[in-house]
Coordinates of C-alpha atoms in Angstrom, one line a residue:
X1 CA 0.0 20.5 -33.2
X2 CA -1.6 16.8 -33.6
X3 CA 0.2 15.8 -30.5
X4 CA -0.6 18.9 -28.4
X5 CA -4.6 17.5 -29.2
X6 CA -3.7 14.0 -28.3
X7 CA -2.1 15.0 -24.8
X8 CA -5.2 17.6 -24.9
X9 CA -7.6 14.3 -24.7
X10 CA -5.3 12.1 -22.0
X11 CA -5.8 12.0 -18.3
X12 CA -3.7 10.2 -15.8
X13 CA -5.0 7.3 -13.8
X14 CA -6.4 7.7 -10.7
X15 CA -3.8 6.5 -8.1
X16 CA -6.1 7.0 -4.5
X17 CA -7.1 3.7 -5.0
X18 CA -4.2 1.6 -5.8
X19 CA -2.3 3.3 -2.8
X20 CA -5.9 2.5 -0.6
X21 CA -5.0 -1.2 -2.0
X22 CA -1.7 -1.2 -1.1
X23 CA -1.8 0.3 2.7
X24 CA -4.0 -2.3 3.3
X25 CA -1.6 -5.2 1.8
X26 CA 1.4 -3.8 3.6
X27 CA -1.1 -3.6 7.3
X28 CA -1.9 -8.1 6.8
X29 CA 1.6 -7.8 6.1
X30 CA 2.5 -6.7 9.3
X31 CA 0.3 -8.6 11.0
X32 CA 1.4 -11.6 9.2
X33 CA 4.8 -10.5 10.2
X34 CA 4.0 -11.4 14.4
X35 CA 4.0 -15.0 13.6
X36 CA 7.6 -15.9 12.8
X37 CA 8.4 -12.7 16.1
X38 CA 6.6 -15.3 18.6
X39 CA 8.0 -18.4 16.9
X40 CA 11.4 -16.7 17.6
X41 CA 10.8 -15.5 21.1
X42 CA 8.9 -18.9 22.0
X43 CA 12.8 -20.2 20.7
X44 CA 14.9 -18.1 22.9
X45 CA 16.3 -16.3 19.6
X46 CA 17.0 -12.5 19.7
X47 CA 15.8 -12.3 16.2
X48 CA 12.4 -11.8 17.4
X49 CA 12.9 -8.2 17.7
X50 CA 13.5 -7.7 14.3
X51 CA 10.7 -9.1 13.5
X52 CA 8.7 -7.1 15.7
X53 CA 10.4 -3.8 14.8
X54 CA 9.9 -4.6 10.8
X55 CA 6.4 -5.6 11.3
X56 CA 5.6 -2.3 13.4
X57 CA 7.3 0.1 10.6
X58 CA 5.5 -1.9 8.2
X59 CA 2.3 -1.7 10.0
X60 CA 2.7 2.4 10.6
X61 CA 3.5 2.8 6.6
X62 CA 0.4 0.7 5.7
X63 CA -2.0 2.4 7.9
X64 CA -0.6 5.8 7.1
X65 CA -0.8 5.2 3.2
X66 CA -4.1 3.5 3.6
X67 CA -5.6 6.5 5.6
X68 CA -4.1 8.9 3.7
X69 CA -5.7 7.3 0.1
X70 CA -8.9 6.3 1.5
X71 CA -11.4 6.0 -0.6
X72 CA -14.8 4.3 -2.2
X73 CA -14.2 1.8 -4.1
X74 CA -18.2 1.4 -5.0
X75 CA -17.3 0.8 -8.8
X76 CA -14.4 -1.4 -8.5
X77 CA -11.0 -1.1 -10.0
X78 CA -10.6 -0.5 -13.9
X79 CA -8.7 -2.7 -16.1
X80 CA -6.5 -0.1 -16.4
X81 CA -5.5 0.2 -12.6
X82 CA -5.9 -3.2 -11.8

């Protein structure tokens, strides 16, 4: 019975704005990503469409996950999620 009140009192963290926080790390990623793909083509190497492809799955993820969490962040992160 004690724990069933102790549950009773508990709520999850709110996850919207860690995911917001995340998209947006994985879209610099991506763009961060275009560097070494023109080093590599300004090279003649074929890696540079790795690079390219990486950074453009990366980039769709981000923006996806980013869009999809949006939210205000007017009061900041709590310890707790940060």
């Amino acid at each position: 019975m004690r724990q069933r009140i102790l549950l009773a009192g508990w709520s999850p963290p709110a996850v919207r704005p860690i995911l917001f926080l995340t998209g947006i790390m994985l879209v610099a990623l991506s763009g961060a990503m275009l560097l070494p793909a023109a080093v590599d083509a300004l090279a003649g190497s074929p890696n540079w469409r790795s690079f390219l492809i990486a950074g453009s799955i990366t980039f769709a993820l981000g923006a996806g996950l980013s869009r999809w969490a949006r939210c205000r962040l007017v009061g900041g992160l709590s310890l707790r999620q940060a």
